[in-house]
Short mmCIF file of C-alpha atoms and ligand atoms in Angstrom, two decimals:
data_model
loop_
_atom_site.label_atom_id
_atom_site.label_comp_id
_atom_site.label_asym_id
_atom_site.label_seq_id
_atom_site.Cartn_x
_atom_site.Cartn_y
_atom_site.Cartn_z
CA MET A 1 -14.91 15.93 -8.97
CA ILE A 2 -13.54 12.38 -8.41
CA LEU A 3 -14.34 10.33 -5.43
CA ILE A 4 -11.76 7.83 -4.32
CA ILE A 5 -12.87 4.86 -2.29
CA ASN A 6 -10.72 2.39 -0.28
CA SER A 7 -13.25 -0.01 1.17
CA GLY A 8 -12.72 -2.88 3.66
CA SER A 9 -15.24 -5.28 4.80
CA SER A 10 -16.38 -2.99 7.65
CA SER A 11 -14.94 0.36 6.66
CA ILE A 12 -14.80 2.91 3.87
CA LYS A 13 -12.07 5.43 3.49
CA PHE A 14 -12.98 8.08 1.15
CA ARG A 15 -11.41 11.21 -0.34
CA LEU A 16 -12.92 13.84 -2.83
CA TYR A 17 -10.89 15.66 -5.27
CA ASP A 18 -11.55 18.78 -7.42
CA ILE A 19 -10.07 17.92 -10.76
CA GLN A 20 -10.67 21.05 -12.72
CA ASP A 21 -6.79 21.07 -13.21
CA LYS A 22 -6.70 17.45 -14.29
CA ASN A 23 -2.92 17.33 -13.83
CA LYS A 24 -3.18 18.69 -10.26
CA PRO A 25 -6.23 17.33 -8.49
CA LYS A 26 -7.01 19.39 -5.34
CA ASP A 27 -8.00 17.58 -2.17
CA ILE A 28 -11.35 18.66 -1.05
CA LEU A 29 -12.12 16.35 1.98
CA GLU A 30 -11.27 12.99 3.36
CA GLY A 31 -13.14 10.78 5.62
CA LEU A 32 -13.74 7.40 7.08
CA ALA A 33 -16.94 5.38 7.78
CA GLU A 34 -16.37 2.53 10.23
CA ARG A 35 -17.98 -0.25 12.19
CA ILE A 36 -20.30 -0.87 9.09
CA GLY A 37 -22.58 -3.88 9.87
CA VAL A 38 -21.89 -3.55 13.51
CA ASP A 39 -23.25 -0.15 14.67
CA GLY A 40 -21.56 2.73 12.79
CA PHE A 41 -19.52 5.84 13.00
CA TRP A 42 -18.42 8.15 10.39
CA SER A 43 -16.41 11.35 10.01
CA PHE A 44 -14.87 13.58 7.53
CA LYS A 45 -12.44 16.43 7.47
CA TYR A 46 -13.35 19.38 5.39
CA ASP A 47 -11.90 23.12 5.58
CA SER A 48 -9.78 21.85 8.52
CA THR A 49 -12.86 21.04 10.52
CA LYS A 50 -13.75 17.52 11.49
CA HIS A 51 -17.50 16.50 11.25
CA GLU A 52 -18.43 13.36 13.02
CA PHE A 53 -21.77 11.32 12.93
CA ASN A 54 -23.08 8.44 14.72
CA ASP A 55 -25.61 7.12 12.13
CA LYS A 56 -26.31 3.39 12.09
CA LEU A 57 -24.43 1.94 9.15
CA PRO A 58 -26.03 -1.50 8.29
CA ASN A 59 -24.17 -1.89 5.12
CA HIS A 60 -21.93 -0.05 2.61
CA LYS A 61 -24.69 1.40 0.49
CA VAL A 62 -26.31 3.10 3.47
CA ALA A 63 -23.05 4.50 4.40
CA LEU A 64 -22.16 5.74 0.96
CA LYS A 65 -25.62 7.26 0.67
CA LEU A 66 -25.40 9.14 3.86
CA ILE A 67 -21.97 10.51 2.88
CA LEU A 68 -23.16 11.64 -0.46
CA ASP A 69 -26.32 13.26 0.93
CA LYS A 70 -24.25 15.14 3.50
CA LEU A 71 -22.11 16.51 0.91
CA ILE A 72 -25.25 17.78 -0.89
CA GLU A 73 -26.57 19.24 2.37
CA MET A 74 -23.26 21.01 3.04
CA LYS A 75 -23.29 22.40 -0.47
CA ILE A 76 -19.87 20.57 -1.15
CA ILE A 77 -21.44 19.07 -4.32
CA GLU A 78 -24.88 20.17 -5.88
CA ASN A 79 -25.88 16.65 -6.77
CA TYR A 80 -24.51 13.15 -7.38
CA ASN A 81 -23.61 14.08 -11.00
CA ASP A 82 -20.88 16.50 -9.79
CA ILE A 83 -18.90 13.43 -9.13
CA GLU A 84 -18.04 12.17 -12.64
CA GLY A 85 -15.67 9.33 -11.74
CA VAL A 86 -15.25 7.06 -8.68
CA GLY A 87 -11.80 5.29 -8.37
CA PHE A 88 -11.74 2.16 -6.15
CA ARG A 89 -8.55 0.72 -4.57
CA VAL A 90 -8.74 -3.01 -5.20
CA VAL A 91 -6.02 -5.06 -3.53
CA HIS A 92 -5.91 -8.09 -5.68
CA GLY A 93 -6.42 -7.89 -9.54
CA GLY A 94 -5.01 -11.13 -10.58
CA THR A 95 -3.12 -10.74 -13.81
CA VAL A 96 -4.94 -7.35 -14.73
CA SER A 97 -1.84 -5.16 -15.72
CA SER A 98 -3.21 -1.66 -15.22
CA SER A 99 -5.95 0.45 -13.75
CA SER A 100 -9.18 -0.12 -15.64
CA LEU A 101 -12.71 1.09 -16.15
CA ILE A 102 -14.94 -1.40 -14.35
CA SER A 103 -16.37 -3.34 -17.35
CA ASP A 104 -17.98 -6.74 -16.80
CA ASP A 105 -14.73 -8.46 -17.44
CA ILE A 106 -12.83 -6.38 -14.92
CA TYR A 107 -15.53 -7.02 -12.35
CA SER A 108 -15.28 -10.71 -12.95
CA SER A 109 -11.42 -10.59 -12.49
CA ILE A 110 -12.08 -8.85 -9.14
CA VAL A 111 -14.54 -11.57 -8.23
CA ASP A 112 -12.07 -14.33 -9.48
CA SER A 113 -9.31 -12.80 -7.41
CA THR A 114 -11.29 -12.86 -4.29
CA LYS A 115 -10.27 -16.25 -3.13
CA LEU A 116 -6.64 -14.97 -3.18
CA ALA A 117 -7.43 -11.95 -1.15
CA PRO A 118 -10.37 -12.99 0.97
CA LEU A 119 -9.71 -10.27 3.64
CA HIS A 120 -9.45 -7.46 0.98
CA ASN A 121 -11.39 -7.90 -2.22
CA PRO A 122 -14.91 -8.39 -0.91
CA GLY A 123 -14.88 -4.91 0.65
CA ALA A 124 -13.98 -3.31 -2.75
CA LEU A 125 -16.85 -5.42 -4.43
CA VAL A 126 -19.55 -4.32 -2.00
CA ALA A 127 -18.55 -0.66 -2.43
CA ILE A 128 -18.44 -1.00 -6.33
CA ASP A 129 -22.03 -2.51 -6.10
CA ALA A 130 -23.19 0.27 -3.87
CA VAL A 131 -21.85 3.01 -6.12
CA LYS A 132 -23.34 1.38 -9.12
CA ALA A 133 -26.64 1.36 -7.38
CA ILE A 134 -26.60 4.91 -6.06
CA MET A 135 -24.77 6.80 -8.90
CA PRO A 136 -25.53 4.77 -12.08
CA ASP A 137 -24.16 7.51 -14.39
CA ALA A 138 -20.76 7.72 -12.70
CA LYS A 139 -17.67 6.09 -14.40
CA LEU A 140 -16.10 3.68 -12.15
CA VAL A 141 -12.23 2.84 -12.31
CA ALA A 142 -10.48 0.10 -10.40
CA SER A 143 -6.83 0.62 -9.26
CA PHE A 144 -5.02 -2.55 -8.29
CA ASP A 145 -2.20 -3.16 -5.98
CA THR A 146 -1.08 -6.04 -7.95
CA ALA A 147 -1.02 -4.26 -11.40
CA PHE A 148 2.39 -2.57 -11.11
CA HIS A 149 4.00 -5.92 -10.48
CA GLN A 150 2.73 -7.56 -13.76
CA THR A 151 6.01 -6.86 -15.53
CA ILE A 152 7.96 -9.13 -13.10
CA PRO A 153 9.57 -11.71 -15.17
CA LYS A 154 8.47 -15.35 -14.96
CA GLU A 155 11.62 -16.57 -13.41
CA ASN A 156 10.88 -14.13 -10.63
CA PHE A 157 7.25 -14.59 -10.08
CA LEU A 158 7.18 -18.49 -10.21
CA TYR A 159 7.56 -20.32 -6.91
CA THR A 160 9.52 -23.65 -6.77
CA THR A 161 6.29 -25.55 -6.39
CA PRO A 162 4.92 -27.92 -9.07
CA ILE A 163 4.37 -26.00 -12.23
CA GLU A 164 0.73 -27.26 -12.37
CA TRP A 165 0.05 -25.17 -9.23
CA TYR A 166 0.83 -22.14 -11.28
CA GLU A 167 -0.80 -23.43 -14.60
CA ASN A 168 -4.12 -24.72 -13.00
CA HIS A 169 -4.43 -22.67 -9.77
CA GLY A 170 -2.64 -19.39 -10.33
CA VAL A 171 -0.03 -20.08 -7.76
CA ARG A 172 2.64 -17.40 -8.31
CA LYS A 173 4.03 -14.19 -6.94
CA TYR A 174 1.55 -11.23 -7.56
CA GLY A 175 2.97 -8.53 -5.29
CA PHE A 176 1.08 -5.66 -3.56
CA HIS A 177 1.46 -1.94 -2.73
CA GLY A 178 1.71 -1.43 -6.56
CA ILE A 179 -0.30 1.91 -6.36
CA SER A 180 2.32 3.22 -3.88
CA TYR A 181 5.15 2.07 -6.10
CA GLN A 182 3.70 3.67 -9.20
CA TYR A 183 3.28 7.00 -7.28
CA ILE A 184 6.87 6.70 -5.97
CA LEU A 185 8.27 6.13 -9.45
CA LYS A 186 6.32 8.88 -11.05
CA ASN A 187 7.87 11.24 -8.22
CA LEU A 188 11.31 9.91 -8.68
CA SER A 189 11.34 10.53 -12.24
CA THR A 190 10.57 14.12 -11.45
CA ILE A 191 13.10 14.28 -8.58
CA LEU A 192 15.92 12.72 -10.70
CA LYS A 193 14.84 14.39 -13.71
CA LYS A 194 15.03 11.17 -15.48
CA ASP A 195 12.51 9.42 -17.79
CA CYS A 196 10.45 6.94 -15.75
CA ARG A 197 11.61 4.18 -18.17
CA LYS A 198 15.09 4.57 -17.18
CA VAL A 199 14.77 4.69 -13.32
CA ASN A 200 16.50 1.96 -11.43
CA ALA A 201 15.43 2.01 -7.67
CA ILE A 202 14.85 -0.05 -4.62
CA VAL A 203 11.72 1.08 -2.68
CA CYS A 204 11.00 0.19 0.78
CA HIS A 205 7.16 0.65 1.57
CA LEU A 206 7.33 0.27 5.32
CA GLY A 207 3.76 0.71 6.90
CA ASN A 208 1.71 -1.64 8.95
CA GLY A 209 1.86 -3.96 5.92
CA ALA A 210 5.34 -3.62 4.47
CA SER A 211 6.97 -4.65 1.30
CA MET A 212 9.96 -3.72 -0.86
CA ALA A 213 10.31 -3.65 -4.75
CA VAL A 214 13.13 -3.54 -7.08
CA ILE A 215 12.33 -1.21 -10.16
CA LYS A 216 14.65 -1.86 -13.15
CA GLU A 217 14.21 0.60 -15.92
CA GLY A 218 10.90 1.76 -14.68
CA LEU A 219 9.33 -1.74 -14.28
CA SER A 220 8.78 -3.89 -11.30
CA PHE A 221 11.33 -6.58 -11.52
CA ASP A 222 10.69 -8.18 -8.15
CA THR A 223 9.01 -7.68 -4.85
CA THR A 224 8.81 -9.28 -1.46
CA MET A 225 5.05 -10.00 -1.17
CA GLY A 226 3.74 -13.09 -2.93
CA LEU A 227 0.59 -14.80 -3.82
CA THR A 228 -0.84 -12.95 -0.73
CA PRO A 229 0.26 -9.91 1.35
CA LEU A 230 1.50 -12.26 4.07
CA ALA A 231 4.96 -12.94 2.27
CA GLY A 232 8.16 -11.18 2.51
CA LEU A 233 9.19 -8.70 5.13
CA MET A 234 8.36 -8.86 8.91
CA MET A 235 5.37 -6.57 9.33
CA GLY A 236 3.18 -4.87 12.06
CA THR A 237 1.37 -8.17 12.59
CA ARG A 238 2.23 -10.48 9.64
CA SER A 239 5.17 -12.87 9.82
CA GLY A 240 6.56 -12.43 6.27
CA ASP A 241 8.62 -15.31 4.97
CA ILE A 242 8.79 -18.43 7.13
CA ASP A 243 9.47 -22.11 6.60
CA PRO A 244 6.20 -23.51 5.11
CA SER A 245 6.49 -26.53 7.25
CA ILE A 246 5.78 -24.44 10.42
CA ILE A 247 2.09 -24.44 9.48
CA GLU A 248 1.57 -28.06 9.65
CA TYR A 249 3.75 -28.46 12.68
CA MET A 250 1.89 -25.80 14.78
CA SER A 251 -1.45 -27.01 13.50
CA LYS A 252 -0.54 -30.26 15.16
CA GLU A 253 0.95 -28.74 18.25
CA LEU A 254 -1.81 -26.15 18.88
CA LYS A 255 -4.62 -28.48 17.61
CA LYS A 256 -5.91 -25.79 15.26
CA ASP A 257 -6.62 -26.03 11.70
CA VAL A 258 -4.57 -24.43 8.83
CA VAL A 259 -6.96 -21.47 8.59
CA GLU A 260 -6.52 -20.55 12.29
CA ILE A 261 -2.71 -20.91 12.06
CA THR A 262 -2.69 -18.66 8.96
CA THR A 263 -4.70 -16.17 10.86
CA MET A 264 -2.11 -16.26 13.47
CA LEU A 265 0.62 -15.53 10.92
CA ASN A 266 -1.39 -12.65 9.63
CA LYS A 267 -2.61 -11.07 12.88
CA ASN A 268 -0.40 -12.22 15.78
CA SER A 269 3.02 -12.39 14.30
CA GLY A 270 5.68 -9.77 13.16
CA LEU A 271 6.37 -6.86 15.39
CA LYS A 272 3.58 -7.63 17.65
CA GLY A 273 4.25 -11.38 17.87
CA ILE A 274 7.94 -10.92 18.58
CA SER A 275 8.00 -7.89 20.78
CA LYS A 276 4.78 -8.83 22.69
CA ILE A 277 4.47 -5.15 23.02
CA SER A 278 2.55 -3.68 19.93
CA SER A 279 2.26 -3.92 16.16
CA ASP A 280 3.08 -0.22 16.00
CA MET A 281 6.61 0.80 15.52
CA ARG A 282 6.46 3.83 17.80
CA ASP A 283 5.70 1.61 20.78
CA VAL A 284 8.35 -0.84 19.84
CA ARG A 285 10.87 1.87 19.45
CA GLU A 286 9.99 3.26 22.94
CA ALA A 287 10.47 -0.12 24.36
CA PHE A 288 13.76 -0.56 22.79
CA TYR A 289 14.91 2.73 24.15
CA GLY A 290 13.73 1.53 27.60
CA GLY A 291 16.07 -1.51 27.14
CA ASN A 292 13.29 -4.08 26.49
CA GLN A 293 14.93 -7.21 25.13
CA ASN A 294 12.01 -8.36 23.02
CA ALA A 295 11.82 -5.00 21.40
CA LYS A 296 15.57 -5.19 20.57
CA ILE A 297 15.11 -8.53 18.87
CA ALA A 298 12.04 -7.44 16.93
CA ILE A 299 13.89 -4.25 15.67
CA HIS A 300 16.96 -6.27 14.97
CA LYS A 301 15.07 -8.71 12.89
CA TYR A 302 12.75 -6.13 11.29
CA THR A 303 15.77 -4.16 9.94
CA THR A 304 17.97 -6.97 8.94
CA ILE A 305 15.27 -8.45 6.74
CA VAL A 306 14.87 -5.12 5.01
CA ALA A 307 18.68 -4.83 4.69
CA ASP A 308 19.01 -8.27 3.29
CA PHE A 309 16.47 -7.78 0.47
CA MET A 310 18.15 -4.48 -0.33
CA VAL A 311 21.48 -6.21 -0.93
CA LYS A 312 19.76 -8.91 -3.03
CA TYR A 313 17.79 -6.31 -5.02
CA ALA A 314 21.13 -4.13 -5.41
CA ASN A 315 22.57 -7.30 -7.11
CA TYR A 316 19.61 -7.42 -9.41
CA LEU A 317 20.53 -3.87 -10.57
CA ASN A 318 24.24 -4.60 -10.87
CA GLY A 319 24.64 -2.08 -8.22
CA GLU A 320 23.55 0.83 -10.55
CA ILE A 321 20.93 2.25 -8.30
CA ASP A 322 19.47 5.68 -9.00
CA ALA A 323 17.68 5.73 -5.63
CA ILE A 324 16.82 3.86 -2.48
CA VAL A 325 13.40 5.01 -1.15
CA PHE A 326 11.89 4.83 2.27
CA THR A 327 8.11 5.37 2.29
CA ALA A 328 4.85 4.62 4.12
CA GLY A 329 4.31 5.32 7.94
CA ILE A 330 7.57 3.99 9.12
CA GLY A 331 9.59 4.71 6.07
CA GLU A 332 8.59 8.27 5.77
CA ASN A 333 8.88 9.15 9.51
CA SER A 334 11.27 6.85 11.34
CA ASP A 335 14.87 8.09 10.94
CA PHE A 336 15.63 5.43 13.63
CA ILE A 337 14.60 2.64 11.49
CA ARG A 338 16.19 4.07 8.43
CA THR A 339 19.31 4.26 10.21
CA GLN A 340 19.06 0.73 11.65
CA VAL A 341 18.45 -0.61 8.19
CA LEU A 342 21.38 1.12 6.61
CA ASP A 343 23.68 0.08 9.43
CA ARG A 344 23.07 -3.41 8.39
CA VAL A 345 23.75 -2.94 4.57
CA ASN A 346 27.58 -3.34 4.67
CA ILE A 347 28.40 -3.64 1.02
CA LEU A 348 26.73 -1.00 -0.97
CA GLY A 349 28.59 2.14 0.11
CA LEU A 350 25.55 3.93 1.34
CA GLU A 351 26.00 6.78 3.86
CA LEU A 352 23.16 8.51 5.58
CA ASP A 353 23.60 12.24 6.47
CA GLU A 354 22.56 12.32 10.09
CA LYS A 355 21.05 15.80 9.95
CA LEU A 356 19.05 15.32 6.77
CA ASN A 357 17.82 11.95 8.07
CA ALA A 358 16.91 13.18 11.59
CA TYR A 359 13.12 13.07 12.35
CA SER A 360 11.52 16.30 11.39
CA ASN A 361 8.24 16.75 9.68
CA ASP A 362 9.56 19.78 7.76
CA TYR A 363 9.55 17.98 4.28
CA GLU A 364 6.58 18.22 2.12
CA ASP A 365 6.99 15.50 -0.43
CA TYR A 366 10.42 14.09 -0.14
CA LYS A 367 13.83 14.60 1.39
CA LEU A 368 17.26 13.47 0.23
CA ILE A 369 18.86 11.80 3.28
CA SER A 370 22.25 10.47 2.09
CA THR A 371 25.55 12.35 1.86
CA ASN A 372 27.19 13.33 -1.22
CA LYS A 373 29.75 10.45 -0.62
CA SER A 374 26.97 7.86 -0.69
CA LYS A 375 27.34 5.45 -3.55
CA SER A 376 23.59 5.73 -4.13
CA LYS A 377 21.16 8.43 -3.26
CA VAL A 378 18.64 7.66 -0.32
CA TYR A 379 15.49 9.36 -0.10
CA ALA A 380 12.34 9.48 2.28
CA ILE A 381 9.43 10.09 -0.05
CA LYS A 382 5.77 10.52 1.16
CA THR A 383 3.59 8.15 -0.76
CA ASN A 384 -0.17 9.17 -1.64
CA GLU A 385 -2.00 6.17 -2.96
CA GLU A 386 -5.30 8.21 -3.04
CA LEU A 387 -3.88 10.68 -5.47
CA MET A 388 -2.39 7.93 -7.58
CA ILE A 389 -5.76 6.46 -7.84
CA CYS A 390 -7.30 9.73 -8.64
CA LEU A 391 -4.77 10.37 -11.51
CA ASP A 392 -5.35 6.91 -12.77
CA THR A 393 -9.13 7.51 -12.69
CA ILE A 394 -8.70 10.87 -14.53
CA SER A 395 -6.57 9.16 -17.21
CA LYS A 396 -8.94 6.21 -17.79
CA ILE A 397 -12.07 8.56 -17.90
CA TYR A 398 -10.85 11.40 -19.87
CA LEU A 399 -7.55 10.76 -21.61
CA ARG A 400 -8.43 7.37 -22.98
CA SER A 401 -4.73 6.63 -23.57
CA THR A 402 -5.29 3.38 -21.75
CA LYS A 403 -2.95 0.48 -22.22
P1 LIG B 1 -0.89 1.21 6.86
O1 LIG B 1 -0.26 0.08 6.23
O2 LIG B 1 -1.95 0.88 7.80
O3 LIG B 1 -1.32 2.25 5.73
P2 LIG B 1 0.93 3.33 7.58
O4 LIG B 1 1.64 3.52 6.36
O5 LIG B 1 0.11 4.36 8.13
O6 LIG B 1 0.15 1.86 7.65
O7 LIG B 1 2.18 2.97 8.75
C1 LIG B 1 1.78 2.72 10.07
C2 LIG B 1 3.08 2.44 10.81
O8 LIG B 1 3.99 3.63 10.71
C3 LIG B 1 2.87 2.20 12.32
O9 LIG B 1 3.89 1.23 12.69
C4 LIG B 1 3.37 3.42 12.93
O10 LIG B 1 3.89 3.20 14.09
C5 LIG B 1 4.44 3.92 11.95
N1 LIG B 1 4.76 5.27 12.31
C6 LIG B 1 3.92 6.42 12.14
N2 LIG B 1 4.50 7.59 12.38
C7 LIG B 1 5.80 7.14 12.89
C8 LIG B 1 6.80 7.97 13.38
N3 LIG B 1 6.83 9.15 13.61
N4 LIG B 1 7.97 7.13 13.87
C9 LIG B 1 7.97 5.90 13.69
N5 LIG B 1 6.95 5.11 13.24
C10 LIG B 1 5.90 5.86 12.69
#
């Protein structure tokens, strides 16, 4: 079996896979431990039953041990050794270019990248330390959200800041959501019956955090997030791209330091900041239908920014686009947002099929939502980052075909 861990500073999302068929891992259970270090609550779903526990969770190690011991008690595993590998989601891997067995060097890269992802990487590190202590024999693999974007050419990843900022301090675009993009590309290759290395696509990963990537001949060519996941699109609570001078200006206006202003750009901006309703697209859409003006502006901005990047990325592909993909919570589910985005793309000859696009949860993995007159195919595809991490973990542990 393989255990997948997506760990934050006070939470651990986990999923267990049976990997007897290494090409088709089978989902056994998924769960969440939260409020770690505060009080603690954890649960998991197994055989369609939800199991809930109120144990105190002082730290990640205690939480993981409780989870693993419960799996033994419930005879889901016999002992820790049934879990041969553990795959960790790591948001920032700096310039590491693929998922990797966690060697001392890889561990150091994660530590070094922590200053670039102070909200995300520490959670992964404490979970890695905890698993190492509890399961010393398991093979540990890190999958990075940044790795997929390491193919972005220098002209695209450099900012227009002094080159020494890049050379001495690593200031460049890294990009995120790479595990999701990798999964989408793999699926697109199957859907289109086309070698991965030939696929040209524009992918919109629209969740709470949101980004887009342009994939040129199977490689990330550009993406909207940057040094950190704050850049690019308007998101649930993050501003996306803004004039950098706003930070100093608002720091003076509000008499707050740069850290506090940056926190406001991360937590109080985007859909939440503009609509003043919610960071959740479903709430904002409800308000939009109710005629709320702030919600209308929020949706207008949200969809215009996606549409603008789509046009820019289509230009990068010379208009030769195999697929435009909508994925993640909003992209997969919201026919409303998909329609609004494509209504604002005027020059690519795209046409949505109203019936195919209409909201319905009837599709398993993907659905085509464009008409056959549309110049490029448009799809909604369900992403599955945990499965991608699991497949990566299997390949690093068993196949040794590592790059
Ligand atoms: P995260 O980045 O936290 O993984 P998700 O990918 O789960 O986020 O996406 C969360 C977003 O998806 C929320 O804004 C939520 O409103 C939106 N969403 C989920 N289901 C729907 C739906 N049926 N219609 C519109 N938006 C949806």
